[in-house]
Each structure stands twice: as C-alpha cells, then as structure tokens.
CSV table of C-alpha atoms and ligand atoms in Angstrom, one decimal:
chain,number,residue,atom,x,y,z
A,4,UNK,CA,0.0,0.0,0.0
A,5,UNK,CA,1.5,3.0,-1.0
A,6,UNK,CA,1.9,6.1,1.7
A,7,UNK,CA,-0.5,8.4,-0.3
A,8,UNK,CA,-3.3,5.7,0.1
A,9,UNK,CA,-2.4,4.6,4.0
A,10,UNK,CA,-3.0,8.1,4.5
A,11,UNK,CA,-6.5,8.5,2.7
A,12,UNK,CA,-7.8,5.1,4.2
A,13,UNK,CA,-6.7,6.6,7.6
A,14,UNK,CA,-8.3,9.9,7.4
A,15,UNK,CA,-11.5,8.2,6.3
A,16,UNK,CA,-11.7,5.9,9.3
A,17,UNK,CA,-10.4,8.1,11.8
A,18,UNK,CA,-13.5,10.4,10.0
A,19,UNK,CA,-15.8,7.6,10.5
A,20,UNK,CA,-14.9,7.1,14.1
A,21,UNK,CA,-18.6,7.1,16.4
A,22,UNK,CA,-17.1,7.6,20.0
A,23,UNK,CA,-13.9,8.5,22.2
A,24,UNK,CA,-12.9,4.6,22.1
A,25,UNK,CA,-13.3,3.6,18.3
A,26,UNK,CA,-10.7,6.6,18.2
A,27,UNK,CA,-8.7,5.6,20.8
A,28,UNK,CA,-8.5,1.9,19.1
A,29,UNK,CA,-7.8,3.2,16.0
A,30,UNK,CA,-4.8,5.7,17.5
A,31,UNK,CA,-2.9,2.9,18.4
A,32,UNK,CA,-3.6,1.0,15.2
A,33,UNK,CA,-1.8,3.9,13.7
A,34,UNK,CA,0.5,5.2,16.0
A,35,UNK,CA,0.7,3.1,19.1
A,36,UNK,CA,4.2,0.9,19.4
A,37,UNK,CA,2.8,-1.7,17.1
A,38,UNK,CA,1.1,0.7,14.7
A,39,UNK,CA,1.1,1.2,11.0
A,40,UNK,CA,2.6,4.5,10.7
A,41,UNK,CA,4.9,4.0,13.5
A,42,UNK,CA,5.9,0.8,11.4
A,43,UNK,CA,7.3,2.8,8.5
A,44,UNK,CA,8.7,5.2,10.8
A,45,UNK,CA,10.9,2.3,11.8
A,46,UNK,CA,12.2,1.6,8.1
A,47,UNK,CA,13.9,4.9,7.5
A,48,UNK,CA,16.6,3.4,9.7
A,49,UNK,CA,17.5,1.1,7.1
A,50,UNK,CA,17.2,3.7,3.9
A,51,UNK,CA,19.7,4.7,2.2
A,52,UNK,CA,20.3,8.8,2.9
A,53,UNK,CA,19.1,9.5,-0.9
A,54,UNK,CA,16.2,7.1,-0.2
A,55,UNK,CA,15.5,8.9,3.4
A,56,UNK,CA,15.6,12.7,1.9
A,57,UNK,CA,12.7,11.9,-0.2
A,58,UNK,CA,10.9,9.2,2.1
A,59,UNK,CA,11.3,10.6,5.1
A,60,UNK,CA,9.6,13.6,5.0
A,61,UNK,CA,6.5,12.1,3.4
A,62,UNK,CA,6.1,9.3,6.4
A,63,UNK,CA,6.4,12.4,8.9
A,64,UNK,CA,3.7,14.1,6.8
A,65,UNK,CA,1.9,11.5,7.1
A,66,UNK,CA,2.4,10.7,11.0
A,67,UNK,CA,2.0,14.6,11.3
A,68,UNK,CA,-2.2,14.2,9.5
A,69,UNK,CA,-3.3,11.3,11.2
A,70,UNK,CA,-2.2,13.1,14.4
A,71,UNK,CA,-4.0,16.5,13.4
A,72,UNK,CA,-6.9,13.9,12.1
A,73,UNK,CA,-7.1,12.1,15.4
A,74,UNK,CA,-7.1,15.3,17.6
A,75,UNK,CA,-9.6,17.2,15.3
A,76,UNK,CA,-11.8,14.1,15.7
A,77,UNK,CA,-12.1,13.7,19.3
A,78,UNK,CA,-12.7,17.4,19.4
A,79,UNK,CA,-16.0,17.0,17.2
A,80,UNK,CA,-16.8,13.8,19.2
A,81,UNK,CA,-17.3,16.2,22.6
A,82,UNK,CA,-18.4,19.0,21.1
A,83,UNK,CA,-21.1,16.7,19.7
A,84,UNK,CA,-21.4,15.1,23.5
A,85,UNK,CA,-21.2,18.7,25.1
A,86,UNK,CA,-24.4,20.1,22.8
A,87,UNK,CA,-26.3,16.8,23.5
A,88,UNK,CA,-25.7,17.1,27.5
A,89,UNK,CA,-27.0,20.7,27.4
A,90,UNK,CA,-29.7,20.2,25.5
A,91,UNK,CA,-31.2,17.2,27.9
A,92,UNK,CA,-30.3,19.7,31.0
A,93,UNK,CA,-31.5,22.7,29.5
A,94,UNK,CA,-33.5,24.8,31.9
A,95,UNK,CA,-36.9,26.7,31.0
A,96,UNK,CA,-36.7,29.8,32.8
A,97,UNK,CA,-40.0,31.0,31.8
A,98,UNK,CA,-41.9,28.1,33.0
A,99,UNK,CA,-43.8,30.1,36.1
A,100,UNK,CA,-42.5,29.5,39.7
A,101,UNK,CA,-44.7,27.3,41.8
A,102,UNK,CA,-47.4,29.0,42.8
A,103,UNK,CA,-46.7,28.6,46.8
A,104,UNK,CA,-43.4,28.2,49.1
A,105,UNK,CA,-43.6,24.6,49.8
A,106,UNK,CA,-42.8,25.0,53.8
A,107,UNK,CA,-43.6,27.5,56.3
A,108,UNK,CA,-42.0,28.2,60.0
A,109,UNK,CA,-43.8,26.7,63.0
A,110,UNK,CA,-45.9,29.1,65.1
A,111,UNK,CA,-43.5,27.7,67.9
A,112,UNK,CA,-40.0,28.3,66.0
A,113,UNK,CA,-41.6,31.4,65.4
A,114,UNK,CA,-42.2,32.4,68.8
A,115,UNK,CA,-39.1,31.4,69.5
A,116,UNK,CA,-37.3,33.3,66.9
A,117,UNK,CA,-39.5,36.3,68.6
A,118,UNK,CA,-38.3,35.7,72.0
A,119,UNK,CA,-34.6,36.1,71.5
A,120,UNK,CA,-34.8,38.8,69.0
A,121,UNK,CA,-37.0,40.7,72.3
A,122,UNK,CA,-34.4,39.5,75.0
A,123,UNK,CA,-31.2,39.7,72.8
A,124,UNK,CA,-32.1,43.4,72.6
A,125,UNK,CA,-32.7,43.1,76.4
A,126,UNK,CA,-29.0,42.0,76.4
A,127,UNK,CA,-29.9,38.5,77.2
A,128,UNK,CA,-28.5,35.3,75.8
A,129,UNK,CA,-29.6,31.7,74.6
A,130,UNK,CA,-28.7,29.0,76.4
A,131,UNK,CA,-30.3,25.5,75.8
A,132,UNK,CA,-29.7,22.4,78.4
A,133,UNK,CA,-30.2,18.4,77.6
A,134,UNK,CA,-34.2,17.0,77.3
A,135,UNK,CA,-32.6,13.7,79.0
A,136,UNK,CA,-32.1,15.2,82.4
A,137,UNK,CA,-30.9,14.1,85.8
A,138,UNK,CA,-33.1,14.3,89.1
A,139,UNK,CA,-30.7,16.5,90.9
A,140,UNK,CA,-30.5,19.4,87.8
A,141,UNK,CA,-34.4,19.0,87.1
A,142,UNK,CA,-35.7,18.5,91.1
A,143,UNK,CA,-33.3,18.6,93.9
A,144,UNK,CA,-31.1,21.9,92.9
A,145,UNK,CA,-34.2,23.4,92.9
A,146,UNK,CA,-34.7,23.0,96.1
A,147,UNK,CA,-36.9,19.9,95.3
A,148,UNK,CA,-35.3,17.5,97.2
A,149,UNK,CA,-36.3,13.8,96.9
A,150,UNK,CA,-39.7,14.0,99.6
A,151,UNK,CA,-41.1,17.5,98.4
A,152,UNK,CA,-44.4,17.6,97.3
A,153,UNK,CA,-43.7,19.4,94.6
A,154,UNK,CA,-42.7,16.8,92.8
A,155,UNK,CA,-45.5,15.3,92.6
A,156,UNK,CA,-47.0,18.2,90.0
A,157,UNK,CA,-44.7,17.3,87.7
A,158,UNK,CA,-46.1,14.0,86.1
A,159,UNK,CA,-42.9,12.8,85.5
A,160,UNK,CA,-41.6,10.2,82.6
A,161,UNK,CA,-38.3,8.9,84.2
A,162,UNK,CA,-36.7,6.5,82.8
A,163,UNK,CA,-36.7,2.6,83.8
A,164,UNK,CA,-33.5,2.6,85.3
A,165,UNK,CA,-29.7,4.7,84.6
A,166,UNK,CA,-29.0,6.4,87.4
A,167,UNK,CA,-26.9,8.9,87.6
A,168,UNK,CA,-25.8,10.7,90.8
A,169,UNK,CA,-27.7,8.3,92.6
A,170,UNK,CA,-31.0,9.5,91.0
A,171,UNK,CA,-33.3,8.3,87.9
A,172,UNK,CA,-32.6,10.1,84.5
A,173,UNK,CA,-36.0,11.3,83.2
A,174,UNK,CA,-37.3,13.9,80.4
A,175,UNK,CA,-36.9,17.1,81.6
A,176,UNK,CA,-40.8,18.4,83.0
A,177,UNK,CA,-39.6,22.3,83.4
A,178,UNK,CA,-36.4,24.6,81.4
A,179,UNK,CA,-35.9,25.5,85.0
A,180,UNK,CA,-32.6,23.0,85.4
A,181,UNK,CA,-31.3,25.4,82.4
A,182,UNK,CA,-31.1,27.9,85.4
A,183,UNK,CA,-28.8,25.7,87.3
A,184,UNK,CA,-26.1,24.7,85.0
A,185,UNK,CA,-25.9,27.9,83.6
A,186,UNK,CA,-24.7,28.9,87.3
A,187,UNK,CA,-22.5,26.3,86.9
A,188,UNK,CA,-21.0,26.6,83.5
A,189,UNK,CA,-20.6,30.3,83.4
A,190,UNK,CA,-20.9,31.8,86.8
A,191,UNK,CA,-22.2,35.3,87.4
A,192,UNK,CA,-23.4,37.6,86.2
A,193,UNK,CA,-26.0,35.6,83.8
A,194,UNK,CA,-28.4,37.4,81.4
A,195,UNK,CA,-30.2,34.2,79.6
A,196,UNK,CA,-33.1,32.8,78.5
A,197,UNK,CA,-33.7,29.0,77.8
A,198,UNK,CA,-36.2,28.1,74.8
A,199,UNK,CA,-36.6,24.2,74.9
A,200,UNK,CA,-38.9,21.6,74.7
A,201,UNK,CA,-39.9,19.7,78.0
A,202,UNK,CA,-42.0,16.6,78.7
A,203,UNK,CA,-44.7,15.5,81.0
A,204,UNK,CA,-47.6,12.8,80.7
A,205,UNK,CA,-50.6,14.3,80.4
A,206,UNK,CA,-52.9,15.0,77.3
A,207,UNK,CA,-55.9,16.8,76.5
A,208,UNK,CA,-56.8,20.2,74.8
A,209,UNK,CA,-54.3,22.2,76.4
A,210,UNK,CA,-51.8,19.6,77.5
A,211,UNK,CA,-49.5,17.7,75.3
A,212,UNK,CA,-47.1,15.0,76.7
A,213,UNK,CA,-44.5,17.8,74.9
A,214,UNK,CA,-44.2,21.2,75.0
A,215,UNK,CA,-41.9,24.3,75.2
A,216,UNK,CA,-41.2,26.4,77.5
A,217,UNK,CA,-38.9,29.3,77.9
A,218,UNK,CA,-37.2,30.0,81.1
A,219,UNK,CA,-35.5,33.5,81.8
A,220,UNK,CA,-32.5,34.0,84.7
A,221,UNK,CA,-30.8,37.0,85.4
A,222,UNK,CA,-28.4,36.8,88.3
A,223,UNK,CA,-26.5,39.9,89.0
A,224,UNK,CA,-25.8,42.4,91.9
A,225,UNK,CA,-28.5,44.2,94.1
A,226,UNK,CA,-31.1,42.4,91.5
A,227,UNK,CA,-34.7,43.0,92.9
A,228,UNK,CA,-38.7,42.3,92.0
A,229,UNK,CA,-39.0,45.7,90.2
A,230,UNK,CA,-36.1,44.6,87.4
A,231,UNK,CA,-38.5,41.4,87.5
A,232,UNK,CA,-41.6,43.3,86.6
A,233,UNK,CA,-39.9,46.1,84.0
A,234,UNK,CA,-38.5,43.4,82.4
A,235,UNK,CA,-41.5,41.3,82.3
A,236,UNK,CA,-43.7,44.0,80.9
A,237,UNK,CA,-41.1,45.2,78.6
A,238,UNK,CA,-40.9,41.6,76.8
A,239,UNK,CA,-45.0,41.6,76.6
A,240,UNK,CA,-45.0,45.0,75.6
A,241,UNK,CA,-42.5,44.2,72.1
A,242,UNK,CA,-44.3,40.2,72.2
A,243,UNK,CA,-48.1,41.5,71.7
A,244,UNK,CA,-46.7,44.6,70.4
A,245,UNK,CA,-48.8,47.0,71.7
A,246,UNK,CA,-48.2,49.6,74.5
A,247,UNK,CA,-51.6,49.2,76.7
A,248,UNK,CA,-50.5,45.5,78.3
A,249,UNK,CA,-50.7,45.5,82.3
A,250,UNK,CA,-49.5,43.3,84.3
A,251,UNK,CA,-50.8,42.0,88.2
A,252,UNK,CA,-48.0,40.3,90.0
A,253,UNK,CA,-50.0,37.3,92.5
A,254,UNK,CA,-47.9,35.9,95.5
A,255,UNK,CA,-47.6,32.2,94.5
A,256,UNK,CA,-45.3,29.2,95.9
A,257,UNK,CA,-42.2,27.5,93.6
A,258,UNK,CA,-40.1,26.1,95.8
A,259,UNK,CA,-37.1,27.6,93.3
A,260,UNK,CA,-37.9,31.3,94.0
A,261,UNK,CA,-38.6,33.3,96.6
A,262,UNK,CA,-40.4,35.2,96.6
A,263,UNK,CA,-42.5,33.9,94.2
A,264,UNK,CA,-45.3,35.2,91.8
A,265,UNK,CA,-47.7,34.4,89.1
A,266,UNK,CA,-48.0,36.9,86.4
A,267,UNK,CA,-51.1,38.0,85.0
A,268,UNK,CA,-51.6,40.0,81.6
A,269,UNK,CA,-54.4,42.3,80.1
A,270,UNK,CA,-55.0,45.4,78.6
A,271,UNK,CA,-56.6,48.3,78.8
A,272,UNK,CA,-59.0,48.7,76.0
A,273,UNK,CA,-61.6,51.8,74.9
A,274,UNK,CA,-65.1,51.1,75.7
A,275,UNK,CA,-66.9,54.2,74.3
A,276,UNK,CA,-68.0,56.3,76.9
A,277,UNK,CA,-67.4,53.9,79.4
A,278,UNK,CA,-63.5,54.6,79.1
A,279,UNK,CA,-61.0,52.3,80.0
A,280,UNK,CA,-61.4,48.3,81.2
A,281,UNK,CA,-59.1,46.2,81.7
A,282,UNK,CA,-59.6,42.8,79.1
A,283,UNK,CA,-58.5,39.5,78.8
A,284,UNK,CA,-55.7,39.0,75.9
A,285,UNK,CA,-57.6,37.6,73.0
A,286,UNK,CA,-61.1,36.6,75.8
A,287,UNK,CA,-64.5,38.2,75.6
A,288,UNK,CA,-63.6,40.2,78.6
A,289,UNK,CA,-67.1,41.1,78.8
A,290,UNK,CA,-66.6,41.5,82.8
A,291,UNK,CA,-64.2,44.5,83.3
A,292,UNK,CA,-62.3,43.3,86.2
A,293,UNK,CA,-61.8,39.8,85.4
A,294,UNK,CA,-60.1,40.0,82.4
A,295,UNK,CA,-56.8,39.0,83.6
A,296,UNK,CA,-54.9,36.0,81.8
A,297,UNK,CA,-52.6,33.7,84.2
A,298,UNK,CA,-49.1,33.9,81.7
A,299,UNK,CA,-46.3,32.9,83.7
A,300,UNK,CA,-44.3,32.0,86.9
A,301,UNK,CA,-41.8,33.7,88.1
A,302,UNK,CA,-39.7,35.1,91.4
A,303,UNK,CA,-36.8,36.0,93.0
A,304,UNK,CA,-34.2,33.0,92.2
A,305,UNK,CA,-34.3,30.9,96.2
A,306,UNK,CA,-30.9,31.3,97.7
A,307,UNK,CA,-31.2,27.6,98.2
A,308,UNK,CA,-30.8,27.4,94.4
A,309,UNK,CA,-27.9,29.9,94.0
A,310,UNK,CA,-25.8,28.3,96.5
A,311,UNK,CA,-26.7,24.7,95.3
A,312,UNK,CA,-25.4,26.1,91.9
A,313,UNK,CA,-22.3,27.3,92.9
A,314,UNK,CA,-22.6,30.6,93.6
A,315,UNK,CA,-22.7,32.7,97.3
A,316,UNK,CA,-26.5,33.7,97.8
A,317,UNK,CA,-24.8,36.5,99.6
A,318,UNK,CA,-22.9,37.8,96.5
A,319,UNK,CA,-25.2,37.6,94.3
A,320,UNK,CA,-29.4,37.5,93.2
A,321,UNK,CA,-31.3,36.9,90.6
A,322,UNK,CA,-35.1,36.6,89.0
A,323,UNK,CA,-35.9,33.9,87.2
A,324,UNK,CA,-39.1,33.2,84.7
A,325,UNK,CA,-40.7,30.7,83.0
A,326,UNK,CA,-43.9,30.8,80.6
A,327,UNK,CA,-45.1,28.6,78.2
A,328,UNK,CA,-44.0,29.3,74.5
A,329,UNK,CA,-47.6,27.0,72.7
A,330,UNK,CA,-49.6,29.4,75.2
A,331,UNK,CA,-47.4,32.4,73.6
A,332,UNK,CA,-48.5,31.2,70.5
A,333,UNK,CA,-52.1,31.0,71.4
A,334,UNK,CA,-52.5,34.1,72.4
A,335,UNK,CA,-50.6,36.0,70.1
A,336,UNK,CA,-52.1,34.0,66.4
A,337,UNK,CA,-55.2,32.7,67.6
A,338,UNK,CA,-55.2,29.1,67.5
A,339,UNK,CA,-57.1,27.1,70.3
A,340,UNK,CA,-56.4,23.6,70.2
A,341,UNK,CA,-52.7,22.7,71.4
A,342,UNK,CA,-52.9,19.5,69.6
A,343,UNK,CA,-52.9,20.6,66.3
A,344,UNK,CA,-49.4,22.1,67.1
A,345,UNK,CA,-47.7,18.8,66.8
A,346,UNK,CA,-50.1,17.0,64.5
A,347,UNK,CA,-48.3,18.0,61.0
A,348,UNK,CA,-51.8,18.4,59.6
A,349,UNK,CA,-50.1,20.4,56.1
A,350,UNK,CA,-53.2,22.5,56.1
A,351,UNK,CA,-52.9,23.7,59.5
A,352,UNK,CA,-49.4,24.9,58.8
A,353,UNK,CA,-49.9,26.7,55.5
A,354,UNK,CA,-52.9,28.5,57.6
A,355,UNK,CA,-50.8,29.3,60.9
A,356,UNK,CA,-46.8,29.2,59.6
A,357,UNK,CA,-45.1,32.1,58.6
A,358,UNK,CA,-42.6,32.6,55.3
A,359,UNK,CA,-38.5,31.7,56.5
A,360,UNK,CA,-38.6,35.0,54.8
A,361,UNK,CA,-40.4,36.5,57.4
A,362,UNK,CA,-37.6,37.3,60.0
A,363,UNK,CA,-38.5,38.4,63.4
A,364,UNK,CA,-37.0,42.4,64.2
A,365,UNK,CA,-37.4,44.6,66.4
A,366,UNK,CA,-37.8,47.3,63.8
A,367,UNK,CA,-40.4,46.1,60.9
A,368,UNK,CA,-41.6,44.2,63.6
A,369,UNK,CA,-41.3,41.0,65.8
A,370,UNK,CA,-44.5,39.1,64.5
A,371,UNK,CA,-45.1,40.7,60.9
A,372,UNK,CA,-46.7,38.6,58.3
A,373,UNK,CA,-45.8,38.2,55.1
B,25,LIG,N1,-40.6,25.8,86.1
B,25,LIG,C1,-42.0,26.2,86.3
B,25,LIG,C2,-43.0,25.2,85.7
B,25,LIG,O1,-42.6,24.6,84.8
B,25,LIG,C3,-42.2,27.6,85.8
B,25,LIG,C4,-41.4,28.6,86.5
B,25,LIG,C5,-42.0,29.3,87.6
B,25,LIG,C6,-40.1,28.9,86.1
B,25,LIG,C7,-41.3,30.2,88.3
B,25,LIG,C8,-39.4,29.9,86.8
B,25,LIG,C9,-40.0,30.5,87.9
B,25,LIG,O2,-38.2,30.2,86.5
B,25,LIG,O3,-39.4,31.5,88.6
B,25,LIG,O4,-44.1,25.2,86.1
C-alpha cells in the first residue's frame, strides 16, 4: 500500500470514528508501538540517505495528518457530547415558579425566633440544656429534694433505670434545670433565656405530653422584684406589640424562688364612653375586672438554688421566669387547640406558619406577616 493511500484510508476511518474509544482503538492501530505509521517510521533506519531525503519527510507528513486527524476528531466527538448534554439539562426559565413556598416556619420556632430577637435586645442570651435530664438538675437543685411535694406536679416520665448521681434520668418536665447549670457553666453575672422543649404525661386540649417552655434567669448584683416586673412588661409590651398591656404580680409558691409570683396579663381597651377596662388577651372580657390571663411563673431565684449552683447567695441574686411558648403562641395567632401544634396536619401549617422570609425584628416588627 502505498503512503499516499495509508494516509486516505486513515483519514476516512479516523473520519468515521462514532465515539472516544473507536478513536482511541484506531490511534494505536496507527501510531501506538505496534502501529502502521509508527511501522514505517521504523524503516527509514534502514534507507539509504538518498532514499530517506525523499521518504522521510512524506512518512512524517503523514504521522504529522493522522495526528492532526485524530485530535480534530475527538474534538468534534465532545463538542457533539457537550451540545447533546446541554440540550437534555436545558432549563426553561420562563416556566412560572410554583405558585406557593412549599414550607412554612412553626408558630413555635416562630415564637421562639420572637423571644430572643426581644431579650437579645434586652441584652440576654440563649442558652439550651439536655431534654434527658438528671433528678438533681431537674428536682433537687431546685430545692426539690427527693420527699417535696412538689414533685408530685410534675407528672414525670423517668426512665426505667440509669441512674446517675444516685438519682433516675428522666425527660426534663420544666427549662428551670437550664437555670442551674448555667450557674455552673458560666458563673455570674447571667443574662439568659432558655427556649426548649420539656415533657410530662398528660394530654388533652391544652396539654400535650411535649411542649416548650422558655425560662429566663438573670443573676447579677443588688437584682430586685421591680427589674423582674420592667422586664416582664417590657418583653409583653415588644411580644403583643402594643403599649396598653398591664400586668398584676399574684404571691404564688415555687419552691425555686422566693419570693415567688404568678403573672397576669391584660390590657386596657376603649369602651366608648365607658372609658377604659381592663380585658383579657384575645377573651371576651365582657366583665371588666376579670379579664386578667394567668401567663407565667416567676420570682426572686431561692438562695437555696444559687448556692446549690455554685454561687454565694450572699454575693449575688437573681429573678428567674418561665412561661409557656404554645400558650405564647395561642395568644398571640389565635389558635385554640394545642394538639394541632404537633399533628403535621399540612393545612394547618400553611394556615398558621409564617414565610422563612419573614424574619422576626425589632424594627419592621417581631410578629409581621408576610
Ligand atoms: N418551672 C416552672 C414550671 O414549669 C415555671 C417557672 C416558675 C419557672 C417560676 C421559673 C419561675 O423560673 O421562677 O411550672
């Protein structure tokens, strides 16, 4: 076969080639060790010089073609694969977007979300503790000790049998052991609050076996019941956002405070000529007087539980709170079974979650909607 003619049938196959390894098989026919041009490469060694000067260059010519032919090839072949690959993945961009967000933020993250933007501007901090807890954290440093009657509000889930310290692990029933190892990790002074989820059995409308609570503890110097109640009224003020909220502090028993109260809301709303009544939060209020909603618990923090913490009682004092965050939720959107809160029902969270969009500030607003 005569150069001129190798060369032609080579182009034309390499031409031919369908994919990256017909080309690659036909390379090394050519030019791999064993190859055909590589071949007659080979026999210019045993030319004669007059012979070479006129053979050789036409055998690098040709090595020099199949080479260009090869690379020119492949380059078609992906080009080819490239356009084929972004024609499958193309993209429509004016197909419309869906018509709807597919998720929406819990009422309860939401609150949530609410609460620390409120407190964080009140200089407070998050801190979270375990949901497995011990007895001492959730009971006894709280000045619960093993035989207090207390204990028996809590309807306690404990667990079969790990002990630890002596005592039964169990699902935490209040945020209130947050308190104590928040004394312990970091000392004094303490501006926190705890968001969290805590357990106990019981079920019906307004109880679920979980919940969430959020427990507040500042611990400071000269700390007294009137930084309690501004800073109580200051959080419901920016929560409901409005300014007319009122609060009534009740004397009330915990055995982790002293002394301890329960906080009532309402607010003052026009009645005509009538002028000002006091109403319950989001109740018909239809008695002026008794519109007052129980909201939280809350005290001085019991010098039992300072020193039994880790700290001296003497040195320093606190106020601590805890309210229920579904109840916040309640109140504040409207919703009056508690059940639905953990049921997953889709249409109940398209109706009561907000947009991940919709992020709680203290300037356009802690609650705003979408
Ligand atoms: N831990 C209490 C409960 O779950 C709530 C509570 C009351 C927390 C008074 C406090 C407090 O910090 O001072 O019922």
């Amino acid at each position: 076969m005569t150069i001129d003619s190798m060369g032609s049938e080579a182009l034309a196959r390499i031409a031919a080639a369908e994919d990256a390894a017909a080309l690659e098989s036909l390379r090394i026919e050519f030019l791999g060790k064993q190859g055909s041009v590589s071949a007659l490469l080979k026999t210019l060694g045993a030319m004669s010089p007059d012979e070479r000067q006129v053979e050789g260059p036409r055998i690098h010519a040709l090595r020099q073609q199949v080479t260009d032919a090869l690379a020119a090839r492949k380059a078609a072949l992906d080009g080819a694969a490239l356009a084929e690959k972004l024609a499958t993945e193309r993209l429509d961009l004016t197909l419309p977007a869906p018509q709807s967000p597919r998720g929406s933020v819990h009422p309860v993250s939401q609150v949530m979300d609410e609460l620390a933007e409120i407190f964080a501007d009140l200089g407070f901090a998050v801190a979270t503790g375990p949901e497995i807890e011990d007895d001492w954290h959730n009971f006894t440093a709280l000045n619960m000790p093993e035989s207090h009657p207390a204990r028996a509000m809590h309807d306690t889930f404990y667990f079969p049998d790990a002990a630890h310290n002596g005592g039964r692990m169990l699902l935490r029933t209040h945020t209130s052991p947050v308190q104590v190892r928040s004394m312990q990790q970091q000392g004094a002074p303490i501006r926190i609050i705890a968001p969290g989820r805590v357990y106990r059995s019981d079920s019906d409308a307004t109880h679920t076996p979980m919940f969430h609570q959020v427990e507040g503890l500042v611990i400071d110097k000269g700390i007294h019941l009137g930084h309690l109640k501004w800073t109580l009224e200051t959080f419901l003020k920016a929560f409901f956002e409005r300014e007319d909220i009122v609060l009534r502090l009740r004397p009330s028993y915990f055995p982790f405070t002293e002394p301890s109260v329960e906080v009532d809301v309402g607010f003052a709303v026009e009645t005509g000529k009538g002028g000002k009544d006091r109403r319950v939060l989001g109740g018909s209020g239809d008695d002026p007087g008794h519109g007052w909603m129980e909201l939280l618990g809350s005290g001085m923090v019991n010098r039992r539980v300072i020193e039994m913490s880790g700290l001296d009682p003497d040195e320093w004092q606190g106020f601590a709170f805890g309210v229920g965050v579904d109840r916040l939720a309640m109140l504040k959107y409207g919703m009056d079974d508690l059940r639905a809160f953990f049921d997953g029902d889709v249409r109940w969270l398209a109706h009561y979650g907000f947009s991940a969009f919709d992020q709680p500030t203290l300037s356009a607003g802690v609650g705003a909607r979408a």
